[in-house]
Amino acid sequence: MKMTELRSLVCACLLLTGTLACLSQPVPAEDENIPHLVTFGANAEQSWGDDDFCQIFFIRVPTTQVDPIYIRVFDPDTGGELDEGKGDFNTKVRFSVYGGNGCYTDEDAIAVDPVGNYKSGNLLASKSFGTSNRYDNNWYTFGPFNPLEGEFVEKFDGRVFKIIAQGESGDDGNLYTYFLSTQSKANSPVEGGNLFTYEYTFRLSNNQNNVSQIYPYIDERTISVKISNFDWDNDGFIRIVSVAKKRGTVSGIRRG
């Protein structure tokens, strides 16, 4: 098995009472020490680390935000120096932005697996990226979006958008990052905004001495937490650290 097959990981987090799995504005966040998100083409082998070739992130915009927001994607194409190739690059990945009623509150939207009506809400923008090098190591910007185009969710005291990256064809891995911005051509954070997900598919460093961290957000209403991973391949170890239990290793490996 090639090294590239070993370094992609899906981490799924179910927090009962519906709290958030991962919380940050740039994704991956700087303190996570994770190089990139990754989504494989629809014809890829799951053994490369992606179980469903789809990744869903939600974007919370606070009610205080009145100016337009932008969702920026770094290196959205597949075929450049960052991406994981399997032979000749042949992959297309579509990025789609949703808002409106049901964007977040539809039960299928927040499930771990992308089935049913997970594309709920109003489609605001969509673009498919293939092997063109136009955006290789460059940003593509979706927007501007009026904050009112998001779905108001009372428990977040904000409006929520959704961006779905879905492999349409091919078998390569598309590596990319997100940033929520107030500008179209620069990364300028939205004060109080963040991105979060319930299933995090990301690329680990080739250097196995590097340590990555993810920080599930758990509020006072959470009564139970279940965290699972896909295709770890025993090429490292996972520790869960909490206030109650300072350190513990994950006991099982989920293989799909």
CSV table of C-alpha atoms in Angstrom, one decimal:
chain,number,residue,atom,x,y,z
A,1,MET,CA,0.0,0.0,0.0
A,2,LYS,CA,1.3,3.4,-1.0
A,3,MET,CA,2.1,6.1,1.6
A,4,THR,CA,-0.7,8.3,0.1
A,5,GLU,CA,-3.2,5.6,0.9
A,6,LEU,CA,-2.3,5.7,4.6
A,7,ARG,CA,-2.6,9.4,5.4
A,8,SER,CA,-6.3,10.3,4.8
A,9,LEU,CA,-8.7,9.9,7.7
A,10,VAL,CA,-12.4,10.2,8.3
A,11,CYS,CA,-13.4,11.2,11.8
A,12,ALA,CA,-17.1,11.2,12.6
A,13,CYS,CA,-18.5,12.8,15.7
A,14,LEU,CA,-22.0,12.3,17.0
A,15,LEU,CA,-22.9,14.6,20.0
A,16,LEU,CA,-26.3,13.8,21.4
A,17,THR,CA,-28.5,16.9,21.7
A,18,GLY,CA,-27.1,18.2,18.4
A,19,THR,CA,-24.1,20.2,19.3
A,20,LEU,CA,-21.1,20.8,17.0
A,21,ALA,CA,-18.4,18.4,15.9
A,22,CYS,CA,-15.5,20.8,14.9
A,23,LEU,CA,-15.4,24.5,15.3
A,24,SER,CA,-13.2,27.1,13.6
A,25,GLN,CA,-13.2,29.8,10.9
A,26,PRO,CA,-10.3,28.7,8.6
A,27,VAL,CA,-10.6,24.9,7.9
A,28,PRO,CA,-8.5,23.1,8.9
A,29,ALA,CA,-7.7,25.5,11.8
A,30,GLU,CA,-4.1,26.4,12.4
A,31,ASP,CA,-3.9,24.8,15.8
A,32,GLU,CA,-5.0,21.4,14.4
A,33,ASN,CA,-1.8,20.9,12.5
A,34,ILE,CA,-3.8,19.3,9.7
A,35,PRO,CA,-2.5,20.2,6.2
A,36,HIS,CA,-5.7,19.9,4.1
A,37,LEU,CA,-9.2,18.6,3.8
A,38,VAL,CA,-9.6,15.8,1.2
A,39,THR,CA,-12.4,14.5,-1.0
A,40,PHE,CA,-11.9,11.7,-3.4
A,41,GLY,CA,-13.6,11.2,-6.8
A,42,ALA,CA,-16.7,9.0,-7.0
A,43,ASN,CA,-14.7,6.0,-8.5
A,44,ALA,CA,-12.0,6.0,-5.9
A,45,GLU,CA,-11.2,3.0,-3.6
A,46,GLN,CA,-12.3,3.4,0.0
A,47,SER,CA,-9.0,2.0,1.1
A,48,TRP,CA,-7.5,5.4,0.3
A,49,GLY,CA,-9.3,6.8,3.3
A,50,ASP,CA,-12.6,8.4,2.1
A,51,ASP,CA,-15.7,6.3,2.9
A,52,ASP,CA,-18.3,8.3,0.9
A,53,PHE,CA,-16.5,10.8,-1.4
A,54,CYS,CA,-18.5,13.7,0.1
A,55,GLN,CA,-17.8,16.3,2.8
A,56,ILE,CA,-20.3,18.6,4.3
A,57,PHE,CA,-19.5,21.8,6.3
A,58,PHE,CA,-21.8,24.3,7.9
A,59,ILE,CA,-21.0,28.0,8.1
A,60,ARG,CA,-22.4,29.9,11.0
A,61,VAL,CA,-22.8,33.7,10.5
A,62,PRO,CA,-23.7,35.7,13.6
A,63,THR,CA,-26.9,37.8,13.6
A,64,THR,CA,-24.7,40.9,14.0
A,65,GLN,CA,-23.2,40.4,10.6
A,66,VAL,CA,-25.0,42.6,8.1
A,67,ASP,CA,-22.4,42.9,5.3
A,68,PRO,CA,-22.0,40.2,2.6
A,69,ILE,CA,-19.8,37.1,3.4
A,70,TYR,CA,-17.7,35.0,1.1
A,71,ILE,CA,-16.7,31.3,1.2
A,72,ARG,CA,-13.2,30.8,-0.2
A,73,VAL,CA,-11.8,27.5,-1.3
A,74,PHE,CA,-8.0,27.1,-1.7
A,75,ASP,CA,-6.8,24.8,-4.5
A,76,PRO,CA,-10.3,23.4,-5.5
A,77,ASP,CA,-9.0,21.7,-8.6
A,78,THR,CA,-7.6,18.2,-8.8
A,79,GLY,CA,-4.3,17.5,-10.5
A,80,GLY,CA,-1.8,20.0,-8.9
A,81,GLU,CA,1.1,19.5,-6.5
A,82,LEU,CA,-1.1,19.3,-3.4
A,83,ASP,CA,-3.4,16.5,-4.7
A,84,GLU,CA,-3.3,12.7,-4.3
A,85,GLY,CA,-3.0,11.1,-7.7
A,86,LYS,CA,-3.7,7.6,-8.7
A,87,GLY,CA,-2.1,7.3,-12.1
A,88,ASP,CA,-3.2,10.1,-14.4
A,89,PHE,CA,-5.4,12.7,-12.8
A,90,ASN,CA,-9.0,12.2,-13.9
A,91,THR,CA,-11.1,13.6,-11.0
A,92,LYS,CA,-13.9,16.1,-10.8
A,93,VAL,CA,-15.2,17.5,-7.5
A,94,ARG,CA,-18.3,19.8,-7.2
A,95,PHE,CA,-18.5,22.4,-4.5
A,96,SER,CA,-22.1,23.6,-3.8
A,97,VAL,CA,-23.3,26.3,-1.4
A,98,TYR,CA,-26.8,26.1,0.2
A,99,GLY,CA,-28.9,28.4,2.4
A,100,GLY,CA,-32.5,28.9,3.3
A,101,ASN,CA,-35.0,26.8,5.2
A,102,GLY,CA,-33.9,23.3,6.0
A,103,CYS,CA,-30.3,23.9,5.0
A,104,TYR,CA,-29.2,22.8,8.5
A,105,THR,CA,-32.4,21.7,10.3
A,106,ASP,CA,-33.2,18.9,7.9
A,107,GLU,CA,-32.2,15.7,9.8
A,108,ASP,CA,-30.5,14.3,6.7
A,109,ALA,CA,-28.2,17.3,6.5
A,110,ILE,CA,-26.6,16.7,9.8
A,111,ALA,CA,-26.3,12.9,9.6
A,112,VAL,CA,-22.8,11.4,9.4
A,113,ASP,CA,-23.5,9.7,6.1
A,114,PRO,CA,-24.6,11.7,3.0
A,115,VAL,CA,-27.9,10.0,2.2
A,116,GLY,CA,-31.5,11.2,1.8
A,117,ASN,CA,-32.1,14.9,1.6
A,118,TYR,CA,-28.6,16.0,2.7
A,119,LYS,CA,-28.6,18.7,-0.1
A,120,SER,CA,-31.5,20.4,1.7
A,121,GLY,CA,-32.1,24.1,1.5
A,122,ASN,CA,-31.8,26.5,-1.5
A,123,LEU,CA,-28.8,26.0,-3.8
A,124,LEU,CA,-27.0,29.4,-4.0
A,125,ALA,CA,-23.9,28.6,-6.0
A,126,SER,CA,-22.2,25.5,-7.4
A,127,LYS,CA,-19.1,24.8,-9.5
A,128,SER,CA,-17.3,21.6,-10.6
A,129,PHE,CA,-13.5,21.6,-10.7
A,130,GLY,CA,-11.5,19.1,-12.7
A,131,THR,CA,-7.9,18.8,-13.7
A,132,SER,CA,-7.4,22.4,-14.9
A,133,ASN,CA,-4.5,24.2,-13.2
A,134,ARG,CA,-6.2,27.5,-13.1
A,135,TYR,CA,-6.8,27.4,-9.4
A,136,ASP,CA,-3.8,25.2,-8.5
A,137,ASN,CA,-2.4,26.8,-5.3
A,138,ASN,CA,-4.9,29.6,-5.7
A,139,TRP,CA,-8.2,30.6,-4.2
A,140,TYR,CA,-11.7,30.4,-5.7
A,141,THR,CA,-14.4,32.5,-4.0
A,142,PHE,CA,-18.1,31.8,-3.7
A,143,GLY,CA,-20.3,34.8,-3.0
A,144,PRO,CA,-21.1,37.5,-2.1
A,145,PHE,CA,-23.9,36.1,0.1
A,146,ASN,CA,-26.3,38.2,2.1
A,147,PRO,CA,-26.2,36.8,5.6
A,148,LEU,CA,-30.0,36.7,5.5
A,149,GLU,CA,-29.8,34.0,2.8
A,150,GLY,CA,-28.7,31.5,5.5
A,151,GLU,CA,-31.1,29.6,7.7
A,152,PHE,CA,-31.7,31.2,11.1
A,153,VAL,CA,-31.0,28.6,13.8
A,154,GLU,CA,-32.0,29.9,17.2
A,155,LYS,CA,-29.6,27.7,19.3
A,156,PHE,CA,-26.6,29.2,17.3
A,157,ASP,CA,-28.0,32.7,17.5
A,158,GLY,CA,-27.0,33.0,13.8
A,159,ARG,CA,-27.7,32.0,10.3
A,160,VAL,CA,-26.3,28.9,8.8
A,161,PHE,CA,-25.1,28.1,5.3
A,162,LYS,CA,-23.8,24.8,4.0
A,163,ILE,CA,-21.1,23.8,1.6
A,164,ILE,CA,-20.8,20.3,0.1
A,165,ALA,CA,-17.8,19.0,-1.7
A,166,GLN,CA,-18.7,15.9,-3.6
A,167,GLY,CA,-16.6,13.7,-5.9
A,168,GLU,CA,-18.4,13.4,-9.3
A,169,SER,CA,-15.9,11.2,-11.1
A,170,GLY,CA,-12.4,9.9,-11.1
A,171,ASP,CA,-10.3,8.2,-8.4
A,172,ASP,CA,-7.9,10.8,-7.2
A,173,GLY,CA,-7.9,12.8,-3.9
A,174,ASN,CA,-8.7,16.5,-4.1
A,175,LEU,CA,-6.9,18.4,-1.3
A,176,TYR,CA,-8.2,21.9,-0.4
A,177,THR,CA,-9.0,24.3,2.5
A,178,TYR,CA,-11.8,26.7,3.4
A,179,PHE,CA,-12.0,30.2,4.7
A,180,LEU,CA,-15.0,32.3,5.7
A,181,SER,CA,-14.2,35.9,4.8
A,182,THR,CA,-15.7,39.4,4.6
A,183,GLN,CA,-13.7,40.0,1.4
A,184,SER,CA,-13.6,38.3,-2.0
A,185,LYS,CA,-9.9,38.5,-2.7
A,186,ALA,CA,-8.4,38.2,0.8
A,187,ASN,CA,-9.0,36.1,4.0
A,188,SER,CA,-10.6,38.5,6.4
A,189,PRO,CA,-12.4,36.7,9.2
A,190,VAL,CA,-16.1,37.2,9.9
A,191,GLU,CA,-16.2,38.3,13.6
A,192,GLY,CA,-18.0,35.6,15.5
A,193,GLY,CA,-18.3,33.3,12.5
A,194,ASN,CA,-17.2,29.7,12.2
A,195,LEU,CA,-17.3,26.5,10.2
A,196,PHE,CA,-18.2,23.1,11.6
A,197,THR,CA,-18.9,19.6,10.5
A,198,TYR,CA,-20.1,16.2,11.8
A,199,GLU,CA,-17.7,14.2,9.6
A,200,TYR,CA,-14.2,15.4,9.0
A,201,THR,CA,-12.2,14.0,6.2
A,202,PHE,CA,-8.7,15.3,6.2
A,203,ARG,CA,-5.1,14.7,5.0
A,204,LEU,CA,-2.5,13.9,7.6
A,205,SER,CA,1.1,14.9,7.2
A,206,ASN,CA,3.5,12.5,5.4
A,207,ASN,CA,5.8,12.9,8.5
A,208,GLN,CA,4.5,10.3,10.9
A,209,ASN,CA,6.2,12.2,13.8
A,210,ASN,CA,3.8,15.1,13.4
A,211,VAL,CA,0.8,15.3,15.8
A,212,SER,CA,-2.6,16.5,14.7
A,213,GLN,CA,-5.3,17.6,17.0
A,214,ILE,CA,-9.0,18.1,16.6
A,215,TYR,CA,-11.2,19.7,19.2
A,216,PRO,CA,-14.9,18.6,19.3
A,217,TYR,CA,-17.1,21.3,20.7
A,218,ILE,CA,-19.3,20.1,23.5
A,219,ASP,CA,-21.7,22.3,25.4
A,220,GLU,CA,-23.5,21.9,28.7
A,221,ARG,CA,-26.5,20.2,27.0
A,222,THR,CA,-24.4,17.3,25.7
A,223,ILE,CA,-25.1,14.0,27.5
A,224,SER,CA,-23.2,11.5,25.3
A,225,VAL,CA,-20.4,11.6,22.7
A,226,LYS,CA,-19.5,9.0,20.1
A,227,ILE,CA,-16.3,9.4,18.0
A,228,SER,CA,-15.4,7.0,15.3
A,229,ASN,CA,-12.7,6.8,12.6
A,230,PHE,CA,-12.4,5.2,9.2
A,231,ASP,CA,-9.4,3.5,7.6
A,232,TRP,CA,-6.7,4.3,10.2
A,233,ASP,CA,-4.6,1.4,9.0
A,234,ASN,CA,-2.7,1.1,12.3
A,235,ASP,CA,0.0,3.5,11.1
A,236,GLY,CA,-0.2,5.7,14.2
A,237,PHE,CA,-2.2,6.0,17.4
A,238,ILE,CA,-5.1,8.1,18.6
A,239,ARG,CA,-5.5,9.5,22.0
A,240,ILE,CA,-8.6,11.1,23.5
A,241,VAL,CA,-7.8,13.7,26.2
A,242,SER,CA,-10.4,15.2,28.5
A,243,VAL,CA,-10.6,16.9,31.9
A,244,ALA,CA,-12.2,13.8,33.5
A,245,LYS,CA,-9.8,11.4,31.8
A,246,LYS,CA,-6.4,12.9,31.1
A,247,ARG,CA,-5.4,10.4,28.4
A,248,GLY,CA,-6.8,7.3,26.8
A,249,THR,CA,-6.2,5.4,23.5
A,250,VAL,CA,-9.0,4.6,21.1
A,251,SER,CA,-9.6,0.9,21.4
A,252,GLY,CA,-11.3,0.0,18.1
A,253,ILE,CA,-10.6,0.6,14.4
A,254,ARG,CA,-13.6,1.1,12.1
A,255,ARG,CA,-12.9,-0.3,8.7
A,256,GLY,CA,-16.2,0.6,6.9
